[in-house]
Each structure stands twice: as C-alpha cells, then as structure tokens.
C-alpha cells in the first residue's frame, strides 16, 4: 500500500483518488476551496461524477501541508493554468526526494514550459534536486475511470524505474498502465490534442460527418507529430496511447469538454459563451497561444491549430475556416515518397531550373562518424522541417585538415550508412567551410539545420536568405564518448581538441 497526496479535487483528481483508494492505497485530497472540501466530505459525491460514490477512507483537506508531507507519491491534478501557483504553495512541504506525478495537460504560454517543466522550475532551488517527476497521460476520461470501466494510460519518466514504480501503483483490474521515457513527447501530445478536439467539435457543430472528423483526427496527429519531432520527441509516442489514443477519445467522446466547446462554436456560439456553457476548464483554448508560438519557433506547419486559433480569436468564422483548410495547396501524405533517390535528385535539379519553390529543402552538415541513434534522431527531426533533406558529410581531408579530427570510418563508408536512412534524400561531400554559402544557392535551400552545440556559429547564412535552425542534441549520446570507448583520442598523432567556439565557420568574414 502507498500513501498518496492529491493536489486538486476536480473531476480527474477525484476519479483518480477513488480508483487509488479502491486499490487499497491511503489517499488524501487537497483543495483550495473550503466549500468544495465540505461538499465532497459530506456528500461523498463530485458534482461532475454524480453516479460514483467517493470511498469514506478518502480524506479531503484545505491544508496543503497535510496533503504533501510523508507521501510516497504526490499527484498534481489541478488545471494547467494553476500548476505553477499550486506548486508554489506546496513547495515548502515537498520532501527533497519526492515522486511527483503530474496529470495536468498544457503548455505555459509565457515560458513555453510543459507542466513538468513548470514543476521543475518552481522546485529549482537546490533543495529539490532529487525530486522525481512522472507524467501520467492517455485516453482517460474521468467519468469512465470513476465507473471502473477499462482504461489505459502511460507513465512517462526519463528514469524507467520510477515510471515502473508509478505503473505498479496505478495498475489494477480496470486500469492498465504502460511506460514511456519520452516525457516531452507525452506532454506535447496531451496538450495539443485538445486543440484538435476543438476542431473536431467545430466540424460536428457545423453539420459535417464522420469523414471530416476522421480527417481532422488523422491530420491533427500528423501536425502534432511534426512539431514533436522538431522538438526532439520520439516518433512512436505519437502513434501510442498518449498520442493517437488520447486524441481519438478527446475528439470523439461525449465526455470531452474540448469537443463539446468546439461543437457549440460550430453551432454559432461565440467562443467565450461556449466556454461558459461547458462550465469547466477548456484546456484546448488555454494551449493555443503556446502552440502557435512553438509552431513559429520550430518552423512547423500546423494548419489545423492555426485555423482553430483564428476561430477562437475571432479572425475567421468556423465555416470560412473549413474552406481555408480544404483549399490549401495539394500535398503528399508520405514523408519519403516511393520514388528512387536518383529520381528525387532529378526533381530537385529540375525544380531549381524552373525556380520552383514549392518543394521545401532542408540541409544539414556533419561528420556522421560511428552512426548512432543521436545522428538518426537529428536527421529525422531535420526532415520533419521540410520535404527534401540534403545531408552534407565532411570528407576525410576536410575532417583532418580543417576540423583536426580523425574518423573511424572513411567518407564512402559514412556516406553509405547515411544513405540507408529513409529520412535522407541526397548525400554530398563537404570540402571547405566556405562551401556552405554556395550550397544554399546551388541546392535552393530553404532551411539550414545543425545541432544546438553549434548555436550561433552559422547565423551568417541568414544573409543568403535561408532559415537557420539549431536542434537540441539527443541527451547523453556522443560520438566523442563512443570514440573514447574505442580508443584514446588524445593519443592520435596530430588530433586536436578544438572546441566549436574556436572554429571560424565563415572564412569569408
């Protein structure tokens, strides 16, 4: 049996409290409202869960100290807009090694922090460095969990052992829990699926059918995935429970407040009136400002999100917005069409001769020695920024003469390995630093991509009319470390340990 403190006595917090108590755990629930605590304690019913009785064993309190101290798990179940303020109240009473499980879904508009980022930011005081953060998310309407109907959910934590501990605590005959280490991906899905659910509701409210809803769900997860991949998330997360699973239930269920709000807007309600009619927090509306900023920051096309934002802000009517979506430029559904690389090269050359800018071209540079997951993940995220990915691999001479680095594999070997990756459309050699300027024009490049360990070093390419993007490196994966495991790099004759900051990447300046 575990002792669990729950911050938030809303629908989801109460449903989880009931489930955990029925599983034999000791549960105490905190609310900021005296009236709410009194009502729940006396009636043993939540207003939004009228058919589910709350076990007598569950204690309700307005004393946040009582809810936080001496708990195996502290569960944050308040709406996303209240996560920061709630954690500030709880902070003095949270032990330094506390396991905190967050079930709030959203992105803070001002900081672009996910909810776990917000919690981590609040607790960034040196005292709470050992706090373990877990995100619990998935297709889980409180109304069904409170009736003991079969449900699945994802326990996400970078420490798989902590994710498994939470998995064990929350698992029972009605709740099946899976684990995931892609915390950011799970949170991006949880926040942005609410926006797509708004779109699905608007579609239904306008009188459109299942075809339109299926299209919105499918293309909705595609644009969420595009953003997630650009941010460094894992592809599988978006096709899993936290991604497609949560989106399906939120975009189709009668219990979904986002779907309901969208339906009312489609019926003609003004967004503010629709939110009042729903009577609960509509997280999709709260997530829109951050979603728009993230799409802009990572240069990701998110047409459904953009359309919903226009409707909510009064810049477009629901019916006009549908026509805008349907009238967009024709595109392929495939990231890498089933045509051979030679044909794709011909397409690029032909497009360049015509001056056609319809195909968005992305280029990245690197050594790509000892090809590993970090490289592949970077290439996948680079490809997500456009339609055609060009990879420029440092030649053996350039590596030694300019970078002063020894490669484990030859250029031809590295080229063959990179060409085998499905995200890559064309591989060419890098012979000099100055080559980058000419490459931008030779290959009609739209976006230049590098890992963020080079941040700022290639901003000069903006002068060539291209967008410059620095993507986060995959944590804890390093070619240098792999090489150190293979041989002592310092013992290689002539090899230096030059840092990126010491390299002149723009010899023309």
Coordinates of C-alpha atoms in Angstrom, one line a residue:
X1 CA 0.0 0.0 0.0
X2 CA 1.2 3.5 -0.9
X3 CA 0.3 6.9 0.7
X4 CA -0.8 9.4 -1.9
X5 CA -1.5 13.1 -1.7
X6 CA -3.5 14.6 -4.5
X7 CA -3.4 18.3 -5.2
X8 CA -6.7 19.2 -6.8
X9 CA -10.2 17.9 -6.1
X10 CA -11.6 18.4 -9.6
X11 CA -13.1 15.7 -11.8
X12 CA -9.9 14.0 -12.7
X13 CA -8.3 14.3 -9.3
X14 CA -11.4 12.9 -7.6
X15 CA -11.7 10.0 -10.1
X16 CA -8.1 9.0 -9.5
X17 CA -8.5 9.3 -5.8
X18 CA -11.4 7.0 -5.8
X19 CA -9.6 4.4 -8.0
X20 CA -6.4 4.5 -5.9
X21 CA -8.4 4.2 -2.6
X22 CA -10.3 1.2 -4.0
X23 CA -7.0 -0.4 -4.9
X24 CA -6.0 -0.2 -1.2
X25 CA -3.9 2.9 -1.1
X26 CA -4.1 5.7 1.5
X27 CA -5.4 8.8 -0.2
X28 CA -5.7 12.4 0.9
X29 CA -7.0 15.1 -1.4
X30 CA -6.3 18.9 -1.2
X31 CA -8.5 21.7 -2.5
X32 CA -8.0 25.4 -2.1
X33 CA -11.8 25.8 -1.6
X34 CA -13.4 25.2 1.8
X35 CA -16.8 24.8 0.2
X36 CA -15.5 22.1 -2.1
X37 CA -13.9 20.2 0.7
X38 CA -17.0 20.4 2.8
X39 CA -19.3 19.3 0.0
X40 CA -17.1 16.3 -1.0
X41 CA -16.6 15.3 2.6
X42 CA -20.3 15.4 3.4
X43 CA -22.0 14.1 0.2
X44 CA -19.2 11.7 -1.0
X45 CA -20.2 12.8 -4.5
X46 CA -18.5 15.1 -7.0
X47 CA -20.8 17.3 -9.0
X48 CA -19.4 16.1 -12.3
X49 CA -19.4 12.4 -11.2
X50 CA -22.9 12.1 -9.7
X51 CA -23.1 8.3 -10.2
X52 CA -19.8 7.5 -8.5
X53 CA -19.6 7.2 -4.7
X54 CA -16.4 8.5 -3.1
X55 CA -15.0 6.0 -0.5
X56 CA -15.2 7.1 3.1
X57 CA -11.5 6.4 3.5
X58 CA -10.5 9.3 1.3
X59 CA -9.7 12.4 3.3
X60 CA -10.3 15.9 1.9
X61 CA -8.4 18.9 3.3
X62 CA -7.6 22.6 2.6
X63 CA -4.3 22.1 4.5
X64 CA -1.7 21.7 1.7
X65 CA 0.9 20.6 4.3
X66 CA -1.1 17.6 5.3
X67 CA -1.5 16.6 1.6
X68 CA 2.2 16.9 0.9
X69 CA 4.2 15.5 3.8
X70 CA 5.2 11.9 4.2
X71 CA 3.7 10.7 0.9
X72 CA 5.0 8.0 -1.4
X73 CA 3.5 9.9 -4.4
X74 CA 2.3 13.5 -4.7
X75 CA -0.2 13.8 -7.6
X76 CA -0.7 17.2 -9.2
X77 CA -4.2 17.3 -10.7
X78 CA -5.1 21.0 -11.0
X79 CA -5.9 22.7 -14.3
X80 CA -2.7 23.6 -16.2
X81 CA -3.1 27.4 -15.5
X82 CA -3.0 26.7 -11.8
X83 CA 0.0 24.3 -11.8
X84 CA 2.6 27.0 -11.1
X85 CA 0.7 28.7 -8.3
X86 CA -0.3 25.4 -6.7
X87 CA 3.3 24.1 -6.7
X88 CA 4.4 27.4 -5.2
X89 CA 2.0 26.8 -2.3
X90 CA 3.1 23.2 -1.9
X91 CA 6.9 23.8 -2.3
X92 CA 7.7 24.3 1.4
X93 CA 6.2 21.0 2.3
X94 CA 7.6 18.8 -0.5
X95 CA 10.4 16.5 0.5
X96 CA 13.7 16.7 -1.4
X97 CA 13.3 13.2 -3.0
X98 CA 9.5 13.2 -3.6
X99 CA 8.0 11.4 -6.5
X100 CA 5.6 13.8 -8.2
X101 CA 3.1 12.6 -10.7
X102 CA 1.6 15.2 -13.0
X103 CA -1.8 14.6 -14.7
X104 CA -2.4 18.2 -15.9
X105 CA -2.1 18.7 -19.6
X106 CA -0.9 22.0 -21.1
X107 CA 1.9 24.4 -22.1
X108 CA 2.6 27.6 -20.2
X109 CA 2.1 30.4 -22.7
X110 CA 4.7 32.8 -21.3
X111 CA 7.6 30.3 -21.0
X112 CA 6.5 27.5 -23.4
X113 CA 7.1 25.1 -20.5
X114 CA 5.3 21.9 -20.3
X115 CA 3.7 21.1 -16.9
X116 CA 6.6 19.0 -15.7
X117 CA 8.9 21.9 -16.8
X118 CA 6.8 24.3 -14.7
X119 CA 7.0 22.0 -11.7
X120 CA 10.7 21.6 -12.1
X121 CA 11.1 25.4 -12.5
X122 CA 9.2 26.0 -9.2
X123 CA 11.3 23.5 -7.4
X124 CA 14.6 24.7 -8.9
X125 CA 16.0 25.8 -5.5
X126 CA 18.9 23.3 -4.9
X127 CA 16.8 21.6 -2.2
X128 CA 14.7 19.6 -4.6
X129 CA 17.3 18.3 -7.0
X130 CA 16.3 14.7 -6.2
X131 CA 12.6 15.1 -6.9
X132 CA 11.4 12.5 -9.4
X133 CA 8.8 13.8 -12.0
X134 CA 6.4 11.5 -13.8
X135 CA 3.8 12.4 -16.4
X136 CA 0.6 10.3 -16.4
X137 CA -1.3 10.8 -19.6
X138 CA -3.5 8.9 -22.1
X139 CA -7.1 8.3 -23.2
X140 CA -8.7 8.6 -19.8
X141 CA -12.0 10.4 -19.3
X142 CA -12.6 10.8 -15.6
X143 CA -16.3 9.8 -16.0
X144 CA -15.3 6.3 -17.1
X145 CA -12.5 5.8 -14.7
X146 CA -14.9 6.7 -11.9
X147 CA -17.2 3.9 -13.1
X148 CA -14.4 1.4 -13.1
X149 CA -14.6 1.0 -16.9
X150 CA -11.4 -0.5 -18.6
X151 CA -8.9 2.3 -19.2
X152 CA -5.2 2.5 -20.3
X153 CA -2.7 5.2 -19.5
X154 CA 1.0 6.0 -19.9
X155 CA 3.5 6.5 -17.1
X156 CA 6.3 8.6 -18.5
X157 CA 9.6 9.4 -16.8
X158 CA 13.2 9.6 -18.0
X159 CA 14.1 7.2 -15.2
X160 CA 12.3 4.0 -16.3
X161 CA 12.5 2.5 -12.8
X162 CA 10.4 5.4 -11.4
X163 CA 8.0 5.1 -14.3
X164 CA 7.6 1.4 -13.4
X165 CA 7.0 2.2 -9.8
X166 CA 4.2 4.5 -10.7
X167 CA 3.0 1.9 -13.2
X168 CA 2.7 -0.6 -10.3
X169 CA 0.9 1.8 -8.0
X170 CA -1.8 2.9 -10.6
X171 CA -2.4 -0.6 -12.2
X172 CA -5.5 -2.5 -11.2
X173 CA -8.2 -4.6 -12.8
X174 CA -9.6 -1.6 -14.5
X175 CA -6.5 0.5 -15.2
X176 CA -3.7 -0.8 -17.4
X177 CA -0.6 1.3 -17.3
X178 CA 2.2 1.4 -19.9
X179 CA 5.6 3.1 -19.5
X180 CA 7.5 5.5 -21.7
X181 CA 10.7 7.6 -21.3
X182 CA 9.7 10.2 -23.8
X183 CA 8.3 12.7 -21.3
X184 CA 8.3 15.7 -23.7
X185 CA 6.5 13.7 -26.4
X186 CA 3.8 12.6 -24.0
X187 CA 3.3 16.1 -22.7
X188 CA 3.2 17.6 -26.2
X189 CA 0.5 15.1 -27.2
X190 CA -1.5 15.7 -24.0
X191 CA -1.6 19.5 -24.6
X192 CA -2.1 19.8 -28.3
X193 CA -4.7 17.0 -28.8
X194 CA -7.1 19.3 -27.0
X195 CA -6.8 21.8 -29.9
X196 CA -7.6 19.1 -32.5
X197 CA -10.6 18.1 -30.4
X198 CA -11.9 21.6 -30.6
X199 CA -11.6 21.4 -34.4
X200 CA -13.4 18.1 -34.4
X201 CA -16.2 19.6 -32.3
X202 CA -16.5 22.6 -34.5
X203 CA -16.8 20.3 -37.6
X204 CA -19.6 18.4 -35.9
X205 CA -21.3 21.6 -34.9
X206 CA -21.3 22.8 -38.5
X207 CA -23.1 19.6 -39.5
X208 CA -20.2 17.8 -41.1
X209 CA -19.9 14.0 -40.7
X210 CA -17.6 11.2 -39.7
X211 CA -15.4 11.7 -42.8
X212 CA -14.5 15.2 -41.8
X213 CA -13.8 14.2 -38.2
X214 CA -11.6 11.3 -39.2
X215 CA -9.6 13.6 -41.5
X216 CA -9.2 16.1 -38.6
X217 CA -8.0 13.4 -36.2
X218 CA -5.6 11.9 -38.7
X219 CA -4.1 15.1 -40.0
X220 CA -4.2 16.5 -36.5
X221 CA -1.9 13.9 -35.1
X222 CA 0.3 14.4 -38.2
X223 CA 0.9 18.1 -37.3
X224 CA 1.4 17.4 -33.6
X225 CA 4.0 14.8 -34.6
X226 CA 5.7 17.2 -36.9
X227 CA 6.1 19.7 -34.0
X228 CA 7.2 16.9 -31.6
X229 CA 9.8 15.5 -33.9
X230 CA 11.2 19.0 -34.5
X231 CA 11.4 19.4 -30.7
X232 CA 13.3 16.1 -30.3
X233 CA 10.5 13.7 -29.3
X234 CA 10.2 10.0 -30.2
X235 CA 8.2 9.0 -33.2
X236 CA 6.5 6.0 -31.5
X237 CA 4.9 8.3 -28.8
X238 CA 2.6 9.9 -31.3
X239 CA 1.1 6.6 -32.6
X240 CA 0.7 5.3 -29.0
X241 CA -1.8 5.9 -26.2
X242 CA -0.6 9.3 -25.2
X243 CA -0.7 10.4 -28.9
X244 CA -3.3 8.9 -31.2
X245 CA -5.1 7.2 -28.3
X246 CA -5.7 10.3 -26.3
X247 CA -6.6 12.3 -29.4
X248 CA -9.2 9.8 -30.6
X249 CA -11.1 9.8 -27.2
X250 CA -10.8 13.6 -26.8
X251 CA -12.0 14.3 -30.3
X252 CA -15.0 11.9 -30.3
X253 CA -16.2 11.4 -26.7
X254 CA -19.4 12.9 -25.2
X255 CA -17.3 13.4 -22.1
X256 CA -14.8 15.7 -23.8
X257 CA -15.1 19.3 -22.8
X258 CA -12.9 20.4 -25.7
X259 CA -15.1 18.5 -28.2
X260 CA -18.2 20.0 -26.5
X261 CA -16.9 23.5 -26.6
X262 CA -16.0 23.1 -30.3
X263 CA -19.4 21.8 -31.1
X264 CA -21.1 24.8 -29.5
X265 CA -18.8 27.1 -31.5
X266 CA -19.8 25.3 -34.7
X267 CA -23.4 25.8 -33.7
X268 CA -22.9 29.5 -33.6
X269 CA -21.9 30.3 -30.0
X270 CA -19.1 32.8 -29.5
X271 CA -16.0 31.1 -28.1
X272 CA -16.4 32.9 -24.7
X273 CA -20.0 31.9 -24.4
X274 CA -19.2 28.3 -25.4
X275 CA -16.6 28.0 -22.7
X276 CA -19.1 29.3 -20.1
X277 CA -21.7 26.8 -21.4
X278 CA -19.2 23.9 -20.9
X279 CA -18.7 25.1 -17.3
X280 CA -15.3 23.5 -16.9
X281 CA -11.7 24.4 -18.0
X282 CA -11.3 24.0 -21.8
X283 CA -7.6 23.2 -22.0
X284 CA -7.5 23.4 -25.8
X285 CA -8.2 27.1 -25.6
X286 CA -5.5 27.7 -23.0
X287 CA -3.0 25.7 -25.1
X288 CA -3.5 27.8 -28.3
X289 CA -1.1 30.7 -27.6
X290 CA 1.8 28.3 -26.7
X291 CA 1.0 26.1 -29.7
X292 CA 1.2 29.0 -32.1
X293 CA 4.5 30.2 -30.6
X294 CA 6.0 26.7 -30.8
X295 CA 4.9 26.3 -34.4
X296 CA 6.7 29.5 -35.2
X297 CA 9.8 28.8 -33.1
X298 CA 10.3 25.4 -34.8
X299 CA 9.1 26.5 -38.2
X300 CA 6.5 23.7 -38.3
X301 CA 3.3 23.9 -40.5
X302 CA 0.3 23.4 -38.2
X303 CA -2.8 24.3 -40.3
X304 CA -5.5 22.9 -38.1
X305 CA -4.0 24.6 -35.0
X306 CA -3.7 27.8 -36.9
X307 CA -7.3 27.6 -38.1
X308 CA -8.7 26.9 -34.6
X309 CA -6.7 29.8 -33.3
X310 CA -8.2 32.1 -35.9
X311 CA -11.7 31.0 -34.9
X312 CA -11.1 31.4 -31.2
X313 CA -9.7 34.9 -31.7
X314 CA -12.5 36.0 -34.0
X315 CA -10.3 36.3 -37.0
X316 CA -12.3 33.8 -39.0
X317 CA -15.7 32.2 -38.8
X318 CA -16.0 28.4 -38.4
X319 CA -17.5 27.9 -41.9
X320 CA -14.9 30.1 -43.6
X321 CA -12.1 28.3 -41.7
X322 CA -13.2 25.0 -43.1
X323 CA -13.0 26.3 -46.7
X324 CA -9.5 27.6 -45.8
X325 CA -8.4 24.1 -44.8
X326 CA -10.0 22.4 -47.8
X327 CA -8.5 24.9 -50.2
X328 CA -4.9 24.5 -49.1
X329 CA -2.1 23.6 -51.5
X330 CA -2.1 19.9 -52.6
X331 CA 0.4 17.8 -50.7
X332 CA 1.6 14.2 -50.4
X333 CA 0.9 12.2 -47.2
X334 CA 4.2 10.5 -47.4
X335 CA 7.4 11.8 -45.8
X336 CA 9.5 9.9 -48.3
X337 CA 7.6 9.1 -51.5
X338 CA 8.2 5.7 -53.1
X339 CA 10.5 7.0 -55.8
X340 CA 14.2 6.3 -56.0
X341 CA 16.8 8.7 -54.9
X342 CA 18.1 9.3 -58.4
X343 CA 14.6 10.5 -59.5
X344 CA 14.4 12.8 -56.5
X345 CA 17.8 14.4 -57.4
X346 CA 16.4 15.0 -60.9
X347 CA 13.3 16.6 -59.4
X348 CA 15.4 18.9 -57.3
X349 CA 17.5 19.9 -60.3
X350 CA 14.5 20.4 -62.5
X351 CA 12.8 22.5 -59.8
X352 CA 15.9 24.6 -59.4
X353 CA 16.0 25.3 -63.1
X354 CA 12.3 26.4 -63.0
X355 CA 12.8 28.4 -59.9
X356 CA 10.0 26.4 -58.3
X357 CA 9.9 26.9 -54.5
X358 CA 7.1 24.5 -53.9
X359 CA 9.4 21.8 -52.5
X360 CA 10.9 22.9 -49.2
X361 CA 14.5 21.8 -49.0
X362 CA 16.4 21.3 -45.8
X363 CA 20.2 20.9 -45.5
X364 CA 22.4 19.7 -42.6
X365 CA 26.1 19.1 -42.2
X366 CA 28.2 16.8 -40.1
X367 CA 30.8 14.1 -39.9
X368 CA 28.4 11.3 -39.0
X369 CA 31.1 9.0 -37.9
X370 CA 30.1 5.9 -35.9
X371 CA 26.5 6.5 -37.0
X372 CA 24.3 6.2 -33.9
X373 CA 20.8 7.0 -32.7
X374 CA 21.6 10.6 -31.9
X375 CA 22.5 11.1 -35.6
X376 CA 19.4 9.4 -36.8
X377 CA 17.2 11.3 -34.4
X378 CA 18.7 14.6 -35.6
X379 CA 18.2 13.7 -39.3
X380 CA 14.6 12.6 -38.6
X381 CA 13.8 16.0 -37.0
X382 CA 15.6 17.8 -39.8
X383 CA 13.4 16.0 -42.4
X384 CA 10.3 17.0 -40.4
X385 CA 11.1 20.6 -41.2
X386 CA 10.6 20.2 -45.0
X387 CA 10.1 17.9 -47.9
X388 CA 13.6 17.1 -49.1
X389 CA 16.6 16.5 -46.9
X390 CA 20.2 17.0 -48.1
X391 CA 23.0 15.7 -45.9
X392 CA 26.5 17.1 -46.4
X393 CA 29.1 14.8 -45.0
X394 CA 32.6 16.0 -44.2
X395 CA 35.2 14.5 -46.4
X396 CA 38.2 12.7 -44.9
X397 CA 40.5 15.6 -45.9
X398 CA 38.2 18.3 -44.5
X399 CA 37.9 16.4 -41.2
X400 CA 41.6 16.2 -40.8
X401 CA 42.8 19.4 -42.3
X402 CA 40.1 21.8 -41.1
X403 CA 38.4 20.1 -38.1
X404 CA 41.6 18.3 -37.0
X405 CA 39.5 15.2 -36.2
X406 CA 40.2 11.5 -37.0
X407 CA 37.2 9.5 -38.3
X408 CA 36.7 5.8 -37.5
X409 CA 35.1 5.3 -40.9
X410 CA 36.0 6.6 -44.3
X411 CA 33.9 9.1 -46.2
X412 CA 32.5 6.5 -48.5
X413 CA 31.5 4.3 -45.6
X414 CA 29.9 7.1 -43.8
X415 CA 28.0 8.2 -46.9
X416 CA 26.7 4.6 -47.5
X417 CA 25.4 4.4 -43.9
X418 CA 23.6 7.8 -44.1
X419 CA 22.1 7.0 -47.5
X420 CA 20.5 3.9 -45.9
X421 CA 18.4 6.2 -43.6
X422 CA 14.9 6.7 -45.1
X423 CA 14.8 10.3 -44.0
X424 CA 17.7 11.2 -46.2
X425 CA 17.2 12.2 -49.9
X426 CA 20.6 13.2 -51.0
X427 CA 24.2 13.0 -49.7
X428 CA 27.0 15.2 -50.9
X429 CA 30.6 15.8 -49.6
X430 CA 31.8 18.8 -47.6
X431 CA 35.2 20.1 -48.7
X432 CA 35.5 23.5 -47.1
X433 CA 33.8 25.9 -44.6
X434 CA 33.0 28.4 -47.3
X435 CA 31.1 25.7 -49.2
X436 CA 28.0 26.4 -47.1
X437 CA 27.3 29.7 -48.7
X438 CA 27.4 28.3 -52.2
X439 CA 25.4 25.2 -51.3
X440 CA 22.5 27.4 -50.1
X441 CA 22.1 28.7 -53.7
X442 CA 23.2 25.6 -55.6
X443 CA 20.6 23.4 -53.9
X444 CA 17.9 26.1 -53.4
X445 CA 17.9 25.5 -49.7
X446 CA 15.1 26.9 -47.5
X447 CA 16.2 25.7 -44.1
X448 CA 19.7 25.1 -42.7
X449 CA 19.8 22.8 -39.7
X450 CA 22.6 22.0 -37.2
X451 CA 22.8 20.6 -33.6
X452 CA 22.5 23.3 -30.9
X453 CA 26.1 22.7 -29.9
X454 CA 26.9 24.9 -32.9
X455 CA 24.3 27.5 -31.9
X456 CA 25.1 30.9 -33.4
X457 CA 28.0 29.7 -35.5
X458 CA 26.1 29.7 -38.7
X459 CA 23.7 32.6 -38.3
X460 CA 25.6 34.3 -41.1
X461 CA 23.7 32.0 -43.6
X462 CA 20.6 34.1 -42.9
X463 CA 22.3 36.6 -45.2
X464 CA 21.8 34.0 -48.0
X465 CA 18.1 34.1 -47.4
X466 CA 17.7 30.8 -45.6
X467 CA 16.2 30.0 -42.2
X468 CA 18.8 28.8 -39.7
X469 CA 17.6 26.2 -37.1
X470 CA 19.6 24.7 -34.2
X471 CA 18.0 21.4 -33.0
X472 CA 18.7 20.1 -29.5
X473 CA 21.1 17.1 -29.4
X474 CA 19.9 13.8 -28.2
X475 CA 20.9 13.8 -24.5
X476 CA 23.7 11.5 -23.3
X477 CA 24.6 10.3 -26.9
X478 CA 28.0 11.5 -28.1
X479 CA 30.3 10.4 -30.9
X480 CA 33.3 11.6 -28.9
X481 CA 32.3 9.4 -26.0
X482 CA 32.0 6.4 -28.3
X483 CA 35.4 7.2 -29.7
X484 CA 36.9 7.4 -26.3
X485 CA 35.5 4.0 -25.6
X486 CA 37.1 2.7 -28.8
X487 CA 40.5 4.4 -28.5
X488 CA 42.2 7.2 -26.7
X489 CA 41.5 10.2 -29.0
X490 CA 44.3 12.2 -27.3
X491 CA 46.8 9.6 -28.3
X492 CA 46.1 10.0 -32.1
X493 CA 49.0 11.8 -33.6
X494 CA 48.1 15.4 -34.6
X495 CA 44.5 15.3 -33.5
X496 CA 43.5 18.4 -31.6
X497 CA 40.6 19.0 -29.2
X498 CA 39.4 22.2 -30.8
X499 CA 36.0 23.5 -29.5
X500 CA 33.3 24.7 -31.8
X501 CA 33.6 28.2 -30.4
X502 CA 37.2 28.3 -31.6
X503 CA 36.4 27.4 -35.2
X504 CA 35.9 30.1 -37.9
X505 CA 32.9 28.8 -39.7
X506 CA 32.7 31.7 -42.1
X507 CA 36.1 32.2 -43.6
X508 CA 34.8 35.0 -45.9
X509 CA 34.3 37.3 -42.9

